[in-house]
């Protein structure tokens, strides 16, 4: 597996997680203080597009790492839970990084 597969997953995990936090903040202002409706709409659409890109990159990484379906689903869903993507990304990198650095074939840990 190329390092670029892991790098693009990491970038999108962070971008998606940050945008989800921004979206949550906008939602608090929209529903809690009745302000920022337009901004919330824009941020939600941007997050949606970025989440789709995150899904593609995470699925690519998971298929190349030959993850079991449960682990792949957890990584894909982590982009919808505020702050979860930060923790899941860290765990994924700890698992995949040594395998990418060796250049050895990647197999999933069960």
Coordinates of N, CA and C in Angstrom, one line a residue:
X1 N 0.9 -1.2 0.0 CA 0.0 0.0 0.0 C 0.9 1.2 0.0
X2 N 0.5 2.2 -0.8 CA 1.2 3.5 -0.8 C 0.9 4.3 0.4
X3 N 1.9 5.1 0.8 CA 1.7 6.1 1.9 C 0.6 7.1 1.6
X4 N 0.4 7.4 0.3 CA -0.5 8.4 -0.1 C -2.0 8.0 0.3
X5 N -2.3 6.7 0.3 CA -3.6 6.3 0.7 C -3.9 6.6 2.1
X6 N -2.9 6.4 3.0 CA -3.0 6.7 4.4 C -3.1 8.2 4.6
X7 N -2.2 9.0 3.9 CA -2.2 10.4 4.1 C -3.5 11.1 3.7
X8 N -4.1 10.7 2.6 CA -5.3 11.3 2.2 C -6.5 11.0 3.1
X9 N -6.4 9.7 3.6 CA -7.4 9.4 4.7 C -7.3 10.3 5.9
X10 N -6.0 10.4 6.3 CA -5.8 11.3 7.5 C -6.2 12.7 7.3
X11 N -5.9 13.3 6.2 CA -6.3 14.7 5.9 C -7.8 14.8 5.9
X12 N -8.5 13.9 5.3 CA -10.0 14.0 5.2 C -10.6 13.7 6.6
X13 N -10.0 12.8 7.4 CA -10.5 12.5 8.7 C -10.5 13.8 9.5
X14 N -9.4 14.5 9.5 CA -9.3 15.8 10.3 C -10.2 16.8 9.7
X15 N -10.2 17.0 8.4 CA -11.1 18.0 7.8 C -12.6 17.7 8.1
X16 N -13.0 16.5 8.0 CA -14.4 16.1 8.3 C -14.7 16.3 9.7
X17 N -13.8 16.0 10.6 CA -14.1 16.1 12.1 C -14.2 17.6 12.4
X18 N -13.3 18.4 11.9 CA -13.3 19.9 12.2 C -14.6 20.5 11.6
X19 N -15.0 20.1 10.4 CA -16.2 20.7 9.8 C -17.4 20.2 10.6
X20 N -17.4 19.0 11.1 CA -18.5 18.5 11.9 C -18.7 19.3 13.2
X21 N -17.5 19.7 13.8 CA -17.6 20.5 15.0 C -18.1 21.9 14.7
X22 N -17.7 22.4 13.6 CA -18.2 23.7 13.1 C -19.7 23.7 12.9
X23 N -20.1 22.6 12.3 CA -21.5 22.4 12.0 C -22.3 22.3 13.3
X24 N -21.8 21.6 14.3 CA -22.5 21.5 15.6 C -22.6 22.8 16.3
X25 N -21.6 23.6 16.1 CA -21.6 25.0 16.7 C -22.7 25.8 16.0
X26 N -22.7 25.7 14.7 CA -23.7 26.5 13.9 C -25.1 26.0 14.3
X27 N -25.3 24.7 14.5 CA -26.6 24.2 14.9 C -27.1 24.7 16.3
X28 N -26.1 24.8 17.2 CA -26.4 25.4 18.5 C -26.9 26.8 18.4
X29 N -26.2 27.6 17.5 CA -26.6 29.0 17.3 C -28.0 29.1 16.6
X30 N -28.2 28.2 15.6 CA -29.4 28.2 14.9 C -30.6 27.8 15.7
X31 N -30.5 26.7 16.5 CA -31.7 26.3 17.2 C -31.7 26.8 18.7
X32 N -30.6 27.2 19.2 CA -30.5 27.7 20.6 C -30.8 29.2 20.7
X33 N -30.2 29.9 19.7 CA -30.3 31.4 19.7 C -31.0 32.0 18.5
X34 N -31.6 31.1 17.7 CA -32.4 31.5 16.5 C -31.6 32.5 15.6
X35 N -30.4 32.2 15.3 CA -29.5 33.1 14.5 C -28.6 32.2 13.7
X36 N -28.2 32.7 12.5 CA -27.2 31.9 11.7 C -27.8 30.9 10.8
X37 N -29.0 31.0 10.4 CA -29.6 30.0 9.6 C -28.9 29.8 8.2
X38 N -28.6 30.9 7.6 CA -27.9 30.8 6.3 C -26.5 30.2 6.4
X39 N -25.8 30.5 7.5 CA -24.4 30.0 7.7 C -24.5 28.5 8.0
X40 N -25.5 28.1 8.7 CA -25.7 26.6 9.0 C -26.0 25.9 7.7
X41 N -26.8 26.4 6.8 CA -27.1 25.7 5.6 C -25.8 25.5 4.8
X42 N -25.0 26.6 4.7 CA -23.7 26.5 3.9 C -22.8 25.5 4.5
X43 N -22.6 25.6 5.8 CA -21.7 24.7 6.5 C -22.1 23.2 6.4
X44 N -23.4 23.0 6.5 CA -23.9 21.6 6.4 C -23.7 21.1 5.0
X45 N -23.9 21.9 4.0 CA -23.6 21.4 2.6 C -22.1 21.1 2.4
X46 N -21.3 22.0 2.9 CA -19.8 21.7 2.8 C -19.4 20.5 3.5
X47 N -19.9 20.3 4.7 CA -19.6 19.1 5.5 C -20.1 17.8 4.7
X48 N -21.3 17.9 4.1 CA -21.8 16.8 3.4 C -20.9 16.4 2.2
X49 N -20.4 17.3 1.5 CA -19.5 17.0 0.4 C -18.2 16.4 0.9
X50 N -17.7 17.1 1.9 CA -16.4 16.6 2.5 C -16.6 15.2 3.1
X51 N -17.7 14.9 3.7 CA -18.0 13.6 4.3 C -18.0 12.5 3.2
X52 N -18.6 12.8 2.0 CA -18.6 11.9 0.9 C -17.2 11.6 0.4
X53 N -16.4 12.6 0.4 CA -14.9 12.4 0.0 C -14.3 11.5 1.1
X54 N -14.6 11.8 2.3 CA -14.0 11.0 3.5 C -14.4 9.6 3.3
X55 N -15.7 9.3 3.0 CA -16.2 7.9 2.8 C -15.4 7.2 1.7
X56 N -15.1 7.9 0.6 CA -14.4 7.3 -0.5 C -13.0 6.9 -0.1
X57 N -12.3 7.9 0.6 CA -10.9 7.6 1.0 C -10.8 6.6 2.1
X58 N -11.7 6.6 3.0 CA -11.7 5.6 4.1 C -12.0 4.2 3.6
X59 N -13.0 4.1 2.6 CA -13.3 2.8 2.0 C -12.1 2.3 1.2
X60 N -11.4 3.2 0.5 CA -10.2 2.8 -0.2 C -9.1 2.2 0.7
X61 N -8.9 2.9 1.8 CA -7.9 2.5 2.8 C -8.3 1.1 3.4
X62 N -9.6 1.0 3.8 CA -10.1 -0.2 4.4 C -10.1 -1.4 3.4
X63 N -10.3 -1.2 2.2 CA -10.3 -2.3 1.2 C -8.9 -2.7 1.0
X64 N -7.9 -1.8 0.9 CA -6.5 -2.1 0.7 C -5.9 -2.8 2.0
X65 N -6.4 -2.4 3.1 CA -5.9 -3.0 4.4 C -6.7 -4.3 4.7
X66 N -7.7 -4.6 3.9 CA -8.5 -5.8 4.1 C -9.1 -5.9 5.5
X67 N -9.7 -4.8 5.9 CA -10.4 -4.8 7.2 C -11.7 -5.6 7.1
X68 N -12.1 -6.2 8.3 CA -13.4 -6.8 8.3 C -14.5 -5.8 8.2
X69 N -15.7 -6.2 7.8 CA -16.8 -5.3 7.6 C -17.1 -4.4 8.8
X70 N -17.1 -5.0 10.0 CA -17.4 -4.2 11.2 C -16.5 -3.1 11.4
X71 N -15.2 -3.3 11.2 CA -14.2 -2.3 11.4 C -14.4 -1.2 10.4
X72 N -14.6 -1.6 9.1 CA -14.8 -0.6 8.1 C -16.0 0.2 8.3
X73 N -17.1 -0.4 8.8 CA -18.3 0.4 9.1 C -18.0 1.4 10.2
X74 N -17.3 1.0 11.3 CA -17.0 1.9 12.4 C -16.2 3.1 11.9
X75 N -15.2 2.9 11.0 CA -14.4 4.0 10.5 C -15.2 4.9 9.6
X76 N -16.1 4.3 8.8 CA -17.0 5.1 8.0 C -18.0 6.0 8.8
X77 N -18.5 5.4 9.8 CA -19.5 6.1 10.7 C -18.9 7.1 11.6
X78 N -17.6 7.0 11.9 CA -16.9 7.9 12.8 C -17.0 9.3 12.3
X79 N -17.1 9.5 11.0 CA -17.2 10.9 10.5 C -18.5 11.6 10.8
X80 N -19.5 10.9 11.4 CA -20.8 11.5 11.7 C -20.9 11.7 13.2
X81 N -19.9 11.3 14.0 CA -20.0 11.5 15.5 C -19.0 12.6 15.8
X82 N -19.4 13.7 16.4 CA -18.4 14.7 16.8 C -17.3 14.2 17.6
X83 N -16.1 14.5 17.3 CA -14.8 14.2 17.9 C -14.4 12.7 17.7
X84 N -15.3 11.8 17.2 CA -14.9 10.4 17.1 C -13.9 10.2 16.0
X85 N -13.9 11.0 14.9 CA -13.0 10.8 13.9 C -11.5 11.1 14.3
X86 N -11.4 12.0 15.3 CA -10.0 12.2 15.8 C -9.4 11.0 16.4
X87 N -10.2 10.3 17.2 CA -9.8 9.1 17.9 C -9.6 7.9 17.0
X88 N -10.6 7.7 16.1 CA -10.5 6.6 15.2 C -9.3 6.8 14.2
X89 N -9.1 8.0 13.8 CA -8.0 8.3 12.9 C -6.6 7.9 13.6
X90 N -6.5 8.3 14.8 CA -5.3 8.0 15.6 C -5.0 6.5 15.7
X91 N -6.1 5.8 16.0 CA -6.0 4.3 16.1 C -5.7 3.6 14.7
X92 N -6.3 4.1 13.7 CA -6.0 3.6 12.3 C -4.6 3.8 11.9
X93 N -4.1 5.0 12.2 CA -2.7 5.3 11.8 C -1.7 4.5 12.6
X94 N -2.0 4.2 13.9 CA -1.1 3.4 14.7 C -1.1 2.0 14.2
X95 N -2.2 1.5 13.6 CA -2.2 0.2 13.1 C -1.6 0.1 11.7
X96 N -1.8 1.1 10.8 CA -1.4 1.0 9.4 C 0.0 1.5 9.2
X97 N 0.4 2.5 10.0 CA 1.8 3.1 9.8 C 2.9 2.1 9.7
X98 N 3.0 1.2 10.7 CA 4.2 0.3 10.6 C 4.1 -0.6 9.3
X99 N 2.9 -0.9 8.9 CA 2.8 -1.8 7.7 C 3.2 -1.0 6.4
X100 N 2.9 0.3 6.4 CA 3.2 1.1 5.2 C 4.7 1.4 5.2
X101 N 5.3 1.6 6.4 CA 6.7 1.9 6.4 C 7.6 0.7 6.0
X102 N 7.1 -0.6 6.3 CA 7.8 -1.8 6.0 C 7.8 -2.0 4.5
X103 N 6.7 -1.7 3.9 CA 6.5 -2.0 2.5 C 6.0 -3.4 2.4
X104 N 5.6 -4.1 3.5 CA 5.1 -5.4 3.5 C 3.7 -5.4 3.1
X105 N 3.1 -6.6 2.7 CA 1.7 -6.6 2.4 C 0.9 -6.3 3.7
X106 N -0.2 -5.6 3.5 CA -1.0 -5.2 4.6 C -2.1 -6.3 4.8
X107 N -2.2 -6.7 6.1 CA -3.3 -7.6 6.5 C -4.0 -7.0 7.7
X108 N -5.3 -7.3 7.8 CA -6.1 -6.7 8.9 C -5.8 -7.5 10.2
X109 N -5.8 -6.7 11.3 CA -5.7 -7.4 12.6 C -7.2 -7.7 13.0
X110 N -7.3 -8.9 13.4 CA -8.7 -9.4 13.9 C -8.8 -9.4 15.3

